[in-house]
Amino acid sequence: FASYYGDHMVLQKEPAGAVVWGYGEPGATVTVVLSKDSGLIVMEKMVGVKGPSGTWTTVLDPMDQGGPYALTARQGSENVTLRDIYFGDVWLCSGQSNMAMTVLQIINASRELAHAAHYPYVRVFAAAPARSDVELEDLERIDLPWSIPTAENLGHGNFTYFSAVCWLLGRYLYEALGYPVGLVEAAWGGTPIEAWSSRGALQACGLPEDGGSPALASSISPHHHLSGPQTPSVLWNAMIHPLLNMTLRGVAWYQGEANTLLHTDLYNCTFPALIADWCRAFHAGSAGQTQPLLPFGFVQLSTYRRQSPNDSFARLRWHQTADLGVVPNARMPSTFMAVAMDLCDERSPYGRRVPGGGDAGTKLIHPRDKQNVAHRLQLGARAVAYGEKDLVFQGPYPTRAVLEVTRGLLNLTYSQELVCRQRDTRAFEVCCSTPCGWLPAPVVAVGSHTVTLALAGCGTLVLALRYAWAEWPCEYQSCALYNTRGLPAPPFL
């Protein structure tokens, strides 16, 4: 079997068939047998080993949720058996350091780690950070083989394994679904989206393979030199491409901080391109078993520096939605988003893990409240990936704006019932001139679905409106607007 297979794994349940693959003698026949613990054979597949790669792949018949099963691959007199296998839903979790933060690093860590033993059917696996200049067929190393969760393998260290966002998402989904969930982590701190993108995805956005061009020089920080794990495509090659045979139920992604310094205003292309490319690649790699519109959830960037004049975080948040404000949308179908700008953490002790060691001191960029992040993600997963009807999974968004010129007011109508937690004088800002000089638009009234803004100093001309447009747009769980379920209104321009 592929080197990272092992006991305790979760394989994707019906209606898809799980893909199983491995190695053998070119030209030989491998017999794959799935059996119950009692020894009763459930199915048997025979597959030839391809030369010269020496690989074989087979698709199991769709299986109902549950287990345990044993899986045996036999070639001649040699055989390998994997045990304690369950069928359920398999989710891939990827991104940079906020995805890599372990359960050890979050709030209430000791309680979360102690609870791990109560979830033996949420299985975890972590690929080791690795990079390659060419697409690999197998992972070079793993940090954690398929395992039953324990306090040790959920809190092995800082930014190692296992991902807190991934674990909590899987745990919450297990509680909602009632059947096994398999979690695969492939994350590396401080890495830009370009490193996770295939060459084809980068070319679709006009990016050369070396990651830079004269035309794009202005969008790159002068201190930003692409090397190591930041090099275009190296993490796609080493950490994602080897997984393409897997049948997946969905993807969770937490990345973007690195792109506030690199190609920030291309993220509205590179992110939709990565999603579309991963969907295509996993569908093809799994012989059509992974859905062509693979559900893809992501975390909108949280916070960084309080009162910073820099708007790169705000622009990146906007570009994460392909400049449309909410998902799913026409450019990003089958996606869902967890807004996190109100989950700031002024006392986080965790600086950014820099490749090769060290600490860049960016502690505020690593909020410890990953429970709310995962809660918001699982709401989106249940609505978008699982089709749960009437489930509110995102905050309110404006659907209409009407200008009352004589009174100097702007009336916004929102999609959901509103709760105003903070009348921040700079939550809303208007642009009344070219180029934009942004002015506060104070909230003068909040109705059940409406917000009225004062346009003092703007006259009759309003060219643009924005909300929560800052690196640190609000205090902890105290943005201006939420819905009645406690989900924050996302930022917009």
PDB file of N, CA, C and O in Angstrom, residues 91-137:
ATOM      1  N   TRP A  91     -12.193  14.306   5.102  1.00  0.00           N
ATOM      2  CA  TRP A  91     -11.971  15.732   4.850  1.00  0.00           C
ATOM      3  C   TRP A  91     -10.474  16.024   4.864  1.00  0.00           C
ATOM      4  O   TRP A  91      -9.745  15.548   5.737  1.00  0.00           O
ATOM      5  N   LEU A  92     -10.039  16.822   3.892  1.00  0.00           N
ATOM      6  CA  LEU A  92      -8.655  17.292   3.820  1.00  0.00           C
ATOM      7  C   LEU A  92      -8.585  18.703   4.377  1.00  0.00           C
ATOM      8  O   LEU A  92      -9.388  19.559   4.009  1.00  0.00           O
ATOM      9  N   CYS A  93      -7.620  18.962   5.268  1.00  0.00           N
ATOM     10  CA  CYS A  93      -7.424  20.284   5.869  1.00  0.00           C
ATOM     11  C   CYS A  93      -6.052  20.808   5.474  1.00  0.00           C
ATOM     12  O   CYS A  93      -5.038  20.133   5.708  1.00  0.00           O
ATOM     13  N   SER A  94      -6.012  22.011   4.905  1.00  0.00           N
ATOM     14  CA  SER A  94      -4.748  22.540   4.407  1.00  0.00           C
ATOM     15  C   SER A  94      -4.659  24.039   4.659  1.00  0.00           C
ATOM     16  O   SER A  94      -5.647  24.697   4.975  1.00  0.00           O
ATOM     17  N   GLY A  95      -3.427  24.589   4.507  1.00  0.00           N
ATOM     18  CA  GLY A  95      -3.228  26.013   4.694  1.00  0.00           C
ATOM     19  C   GLY A  95      -1.924  26.328   5.388  1.00  0.00           C
ATOM     20  O   GLY A  95      -0.980  25.539   5.348  1.00  0.00           O
ATOM     21  N   GLN A  96      -1.893  27.484   6.070  1.00  0.00           N
ATOM     22  CA  GLN A  96      -0.664  27.898   6.728  1.00  0.00           C
ATOM     23  C   GLN A  96      -0.814  27.819   8.243  1.00  0.00           C
ATOM     24  O   GLN A  96      -1.525  26.940   8.747  1.00  0.00           O
ATOM     25  N   SER A  97      -0.165  28.692   9.013  1.00  0.00           N
ATOM     26  CA  SER A  97       0.028  28.428  10.443  1.00  0.00           C
ATOM     27  C   SER A  97      -1.256  28.406  11.267  1.00  0.00           C
ATOM     28  O   SER A  97      -1.325  27.699  12.271  1.00  0.00           O
ATOM     29  N   ASN A  98      -2.290  29.175  10.883  1.00  0.00           N
ATOM     30  CA  ASN A  98      -3.520  29.104  11.668  1.00  0.00           C
ATOM     31  C   ASN A  98      -4.218  27.764  11.492  1.00  0.00           C
ATOM     32  O   ASN A  98      -4.981  27.353  12.371  1.00  0.00           O
ATOM     33  N   MET A  99      -3.960  27.078  10.377  1.00  0.00           N
ATOM     34  CA  MET A  99      -4.438  25.701  10.244  1.00  0.00           C
ATOM     35  C   MET A  99      -3.501  24.746  10.981  1.00  0.00           C
ATOM     36  O   MET A  99      -3.931  23.736  11.522  1.00  0.00           O
ATOM     37  N   ALA A 100      -2.215  25.066  11.020  1.00  0.00           N
ATOM     38  CA  ALA A 100      -1.243  24.172  11.658  1.00  0.00           C
ATOM     39  C   ALA A 100      -1.257  24.250  13.179  1.00  0.00           C
ATOM     40  O   ALA A 100      -0.732  23.352  13.854  1.00  0.00           O
ATOM     41  N   MET A 101      -1.823  25.296  13.777  1.00  0.00           N
ATOM     42  CA  MET A 101      -1.903  25.388  15.240  1.00  0.00           C
ATOM     43  C   MET A 101      -2.561  24.136  15.805  1.00  0.00           C
ATOM     44  O   MET A 101      -3.622  23.712  15.339  1.00  0.00           O
ATOM     45  N   THR A 102      -1.951  23.550  16.821  1.00  0.00           N
ATOM     46  CA  THR A 102      -2.461  22.299  17.371  1.00  0.00           C
ATOM     47  C   THR A 102      -3.472  22.560  18.486  1.00  0.00           C
ATOM     48  O   THR A 102      -3.623  23.681  18.971  1.00  0.00           O
ATOM     49  N   VAL A 103      -4.138  21.479  18.903  1.00  0.00           N
ATOM     50  CA  VAL A 103      -5.121  21.585  19.981  1.00  0.00           C
ATOM     51  C   VAL A 103      -4.451  22.065  21.266  1.00  0.00           C
ATOM     52  O   VAL A 103      -5.062  22.730  22.099  1.00  0.00           O
ATOM     53  N   LEU A 104      -3.162  21.772  21.413  1.00  0.00           N
ATOM     54  CA  LEU A 104      -2.398  22.211  22.580  1.00  0.00           C
ATOM     55  C   LEU A 104      -2.365  23.728  22.702  1.00  0.00           C
ATOM     56  O   LEU A 104      -2.220  24.272  23.802  1.00  0.00           O
ATOM     57  N   GLN A 105      -2.512  24.445  21.577  1.00  0.00           N
ATOM     58  CA  GLN A 105      -2.281  25.894  21.552  1.00  0.00           C
ATOM     59  C   GLN A 105      -3.541  26.735  21.704  1.00  0.00           C
ATOM     60  O   GLN A 105      -3.457  27.962  21.738  1.00  0.00           O
ATOM     61  N   ILE A 106      -4.711  26.127  21.758  1.00  0.00           N
ATOM     62  CA  ILE A 106      -5.943  26.916  21.722  1.00  0.00           C
ATOM     63  C   ILE A 106      -6.513  27.126  23.126  1.00  0.00           C
ATOM     64  O   ILE A 106      -6.023  26.558  24.102  1.00  0.00           O
ATOM     65  N   ILE A 107      -7.535  27.952  23.233  1.00  0.00           N
ATOM     66  CA  ILE A 107      -8.162  28.165  24.537  1.00  0.00           C
ATOM     67  C   ILE A 107      -8.791  26.860  25.013  1.00  0.00           C
ATOM     68  O   ILE A 107      -9.224  26.028  24.216  1.00  0.00           O
ATOM     69  N   ASN A 108      -8.819  26.678  26.319  1.00  0.00           N
ATOM     70  CA  ASN A 108      -9.350  25.452  26.933  1.00  0.00           C
ATOM     71  C   ASN A 108      -8.656  24.203  26.405  1.00  0.00           C
ATOM     72  O   ASN A 108      -9.277  23.151  26.233  1.00  0.00           O
ATOM     73  N   ALA A 109      -7.345  24.318  26.145  1.00  0.00           N
ATOM     74  CA  ALA A 109      -6.609  23.216  25.520  1.00  0.00           C
ATOM     75  C   ALA A 109      -6.660  21.940  26.355  1.00  0.00           C
ATOM     76  O   ALA A 109      -6.890  20.846  25.817  1.00  0.00           O
ATOM     77  N   SER A 110      -6.456  22.059  27.671  1.00  0.00           N
ATOM     78  CA  SER A 110      -6.415  20.846  28.492  1.00  0.00           C
ATOM     79  C   SER A 110      -7.752  20.111  28.462  1.00  0.00           C
ATOM     80  O   SER A 110      -7.801  18.878  28.398  1.00  0.00           O
ATOM     81  N   ARG A 111      -8.846  20.877  28.463  1.00  0.00           N
ATOM     82  CA  ARG A 111     -10.162  20.239  28.397  1.00  0.00           C
ATOM     83  C   ARG A 111     -10.378  19.572  27.039  1.00  0.00           C
ATOM     84  O   ARG A 111     -10.881  18.445  26.960  1.00  0.00           O
ATOM     85  N   GLU A 112      -9.981  20.270  25.965  1.00  0.00           N
ATOM     86  CA  GLU A 112     -10.149  19.702  24.624  1.00  0.00           C
ATOM     87  C   GLU A 112      -9.321  18.425  24.466  1.00  0.00           C
ATOM     88  O   GLU A 112      -9.777  17.443  23.870  1.00  0.00           O
ATOM     89  N   LEU A 113      -8.101  18.439  24.988  1.00  0.00           N
ATOM     90  CA  LEU A 113      -7.246  17.254  24.883  1.00  0.00           C
ATOM     91  C   LEU A 113      -7.803  16.092  25.700  1.00  0.00           C
ATOM     92  O   LEU A 113      -7.763  14.930  25.270  1.00  0.00           O
ATOM     93  N   ALA A 114      -8.343  16.400  26.861  1.00  0.00           N
ATOM     94  CA  ALA A 114      -8.930  15.349  27.698  1.00  0.00           C
ATOM     95  C   ALA A 114     -10.152  14.711  27.034  1.00  0.00           C
ATOM     96  O   ALA A 114     -10.428  13.524  27.232  1.00  0.00           O
ATOM     97  N   HIS A 115     -10.873  15.500  26.217  1.00  0.00           N
ATOM     98  CA  HIS A 115     -12.077  14.994  25.556  1.00  0.00           C
ATOM     99  C   HIS A 115     -11.770  14.124  24.339  1.00  0.00           C
ATOM    100  O   HIS A 115     -12.674  13.479  23.795  1.00  0.00           O
ATOM    101  N   ALA A 116     -10.511  14.124  23.893  1.00  0.00           N
ATOM    102  CA  ALA A 116     -10.170  13.401  22.664  1.00  0.00           C
ATOM    103  C   ALA A 116     -10.573  11.935  22.720  1.00  0.00           C
ATOM    104  O   ALA A 116     -11.059  11.375  21.727  1.00  0.00           O
ATOM    105  N   ALA A 117     -10.408  11.321  23.869  1.00  0.00           N
ATOM    106  CA  ALA A 117     -10.692   9.888  24.004  1.00  0.00           C
ATOM    107  C   ALA A 117     -12.164   9.553  23.798  1.00  0.00           C
ATOM    108  O   ALA A 117     -12.515   8.397  23.568  1.00  0.00           O
ATOM    109  N   HIS A 118     -13.045  10.570  23.858  1.00  0.00           N
ATOM    110  CA  HIS A 118     -14.470  10.325  23.667  1.00  0.00           C
ATOM    111  C   HIS A 118     -14.851  10.234  22.186  1.00  0.00           C
ATOM    112  O   HIS A 118     -16.019  10.018  21.869  1.00  0.00           O
ATOM    113  N   TYR A 119     -13.873  10.426  21.292  1.00  0.00           N
ATOM    114  CA  TYR A 119     -14.178  10.457  19.851  1.00  0.00           C
ATOM    115  C   TYR A 119     -13.291   9.471  19.078  1.00  0.00           C
ATOM    116  O   TYR A 119     -12.539   9.862  18.185  1.00  0.00           O
ATOM    117  N   PRO A 120     -13.390   8.169  19.393  1.00  0.00           N
ATOM    118  CA  PRO A 120     -12.519   7.192  18.717  1.00  0.00           C
ATOM    119  C   PRO A 120     -12.858   6.986  17.242  1.00  0.00           C
ATOM    120  O   PRO A 120     -12.076   6.369  16.525  1.00  0.00           O
ATOM    121  N   TYR A 121     -14.000   7.494  16.791  1.00  0.00           N
ATOM    122  CA  TYR A 121     -14.379   7.302  15.386  1.00  0.00           C
ATOM    123  C   TYR A 121     -14.115   8.543  14.543  1.00  0.00           C
ATOM    124  O   TYR A 121     -14.534   8.619  13.397  1.00  0.00           O
ATOM    125  N   VAL A 122     -13.419   9.529  15.131  1.00  0.00           N
ATOM    126  CA  VAL A 122     -12.868  10.631  14.345  1.00  0.00           C
ATOM    127  C   VAL A 122     -11.378  10.335  14.232  1.00  0.00           C
ATOM    128  O   VAL A 122     -10.635  10.485  15.202  1.00  0.00           O
ATOM    129  N   ARG A 123     -10.942   9.871  13.081  1.00  0.00           N
ATOM    130  CA  ARG A 123      -9.561   9.420  12.909  1.00  0.00           C
ATOM    131  C   ARG A 123      -8.715  10.510  12.269  1.00  0.00           C
ATOM    132  O   ARG A 123      -9.211  11.292  11.443  1.00  0.00           O
ATOM    133  N   VAL A 124      -7.438  10.573  12.616  1.00  0.00           N
ATOM    134  CA  VAL A 124      -6.575  11.683  12.198  1.00  0.00           C
ATOM    135  C   VAL A 124      -5.305  11.176  11.518  1.00  0.00           C
ATOM    136  O   VAL A 124      -4.761  10.125  11.862  1.00  0.00           O
ATOM    137  N   PHE A 125      -4.859  11.958  10.559  1.00  0.00           N
ATOM    138  CA  PHE A 125      -3.642  11.665   9.802  1.00  0.00           C
ATOM    139  C   PHE A 125      -2.983  12.994   9.441  1.00  0.00           C
ATOM    140  O   PHE A 125      -3.677  13.941   9.061  1.00  0.00           O
ATOM    141  N   ALA A 126      -1.657  13.089   9.551  1.00  0.00           N
ATOM    142  CA  ALA A 126      -0.967  14.347   9.226  1.00  0.00           C
ATOM    143  C   ALA A 126       0.238  14.083   8.341  1.00  0.00           C
ATOM    144  O   ALA A 126       1.136  13.307   8.693  1.00  0.00           O
ATOM    145  N   ALA A 127       0.250  14.740   7.182  1.00  0.00           N
ATOM    146  CA  ALA A 127       1.433  14.715   6.321  1.00  0.00           C
ATOM    147  C   ALA A 127       2.495  15.623   6.923  1.00  0.00           C
ATOM    148  O   ALA A 127       2.183  16.652   7.518  1.00  0.00           O
ATOM    149  N   ALA A 128       3.753  15.247   6.776  1.00  0.00           N
ATOM    150  CA  ALA A 128       4.847  16.096   7.261  1.00  0.00           C
ATOM    151  C   ALA A 128       5.106  17.208   6.262  1.00  0.00           C
ATOM    152  O   ALA A 128       4.925  17.027   5.052  1.00  0.00           O
ATOM    153  N   PRO A 129       5.510  18.393   6.742  1.00  0.00           N
ATOM    154  CA  PRO A 129       5.886  19.455   5.805  1.00  0.00           C
ATOM    155  C   PRO A 129       6.973  18.962   4.848  1.00  0.00           C
ATOM    156  O   PRO A 129       7.965  18.367   5.279  1.00  0.00           O
ATOM    157  N   ALA A 130       6.749  19.165   3.567  1.00  0.00           N
ATOM    158  CA  ALA A 130       7.710  18.725   2.554  1.00  0.00           C
ATOM    159  C   ALA A 130       7.513  19.566   1.306  1.00  0.00           C
ATOM    160  O   ALA A 130       6.416  20.070   1.051  1.00  0.00           O
ATOM    161  N   ARG A 131       8.559  19.717   0.541  1.00  0.00           N
ATOM    162  CA  ARG A 131       8.454  20.455  -0.715  1.00  0.00           C
ATOM    163  C   ARG A 131       9.206  19.709  -1.802  1.00  0.00           C
ATOM    164  O   ARG A 131      10.130  18.934  -1.533  1.00  0.00           O
ATOM    165  N   SER A 132       8.788  19.951  -3.040  1.00  0.00           N
ATOM    166  CA  SER A 132       9.422  19.271  -4.170  1.00  0.00           C
ATOM    167  C   SER A 132       9.291  20.140  -5.414  1.00  0.00           C
ATOM    168  O   SER A 132       8.297  20.852  -5.585  1.00  0.00           O
ATOM    169  N   ASP A 133      10.287  20.068  -6.289  1.00  0.00           N
ATOM    170  CA  ASP A 133      10.243  20.820  -7.544  1.00  0.00           C
ATOM    171  C   ASP A 133       9.458  20.075  -8.616  1.00  0.00           C
ATOM    172  O   ASP A 133       9.155  20.647  -9.664  1.00  0.00           O
ATOM    173  N   VAL A 134       9.143  18.810  -8.371  1.00  0.00           N
ATOM    174  CA  VAL A 134       8.348  18.028  -9.327  1.00  0.00           C
ATOM    175  C   VAL A 134       7.188  17.375  -8.583  1.00  0.00           C
ATOM    176  O   VAL A 134       7.230  17.177  -7.360  1.00  0.00           O
ATOM    177  N   GLU A 135       6.139  17.048  -9.308  1.00  0.00           N
ATOM    178  CA  GLU A 135       4.968  16.405  -8.703  1.00  0.00           C
ATOM    179  C   GLU A 135       5.317  14.995  -8.251  1.00  0.00           C
ATOM    180  O   GLU A 135       5.815  14.178  -9.037  1.00  0.00           O
ATOM    181  N   LEU A 136       5.072  14.716  -6.970  1.00  0.00           N
ATOM    182  CA  LEU A 136       5.367  13.400  -6.401  1.00  0.00           C
ATOM    183  C   LEU A 136       4.118  12.526  -6.409  1.00  0.00           C
ATOM    184  O   LEU A 136       2.990  13.014  -6.320  1.00  0.00           O
ATOM    185  N   GLU A 137       4.352  11.208  -6.492  1.00  0.00           N
ATOM    186  CA  GLU A 137       3.242  10.251  -6.458  1.00  0.00           C
ATOM    187  C   GLU A 137       2.954   9.767  -5.041  1.00  0.00           C
ATOM    188  O   GLU A 137       1.886   9.222  -4.779  1.00  0.00           O
TER     189      GLU A 137
END
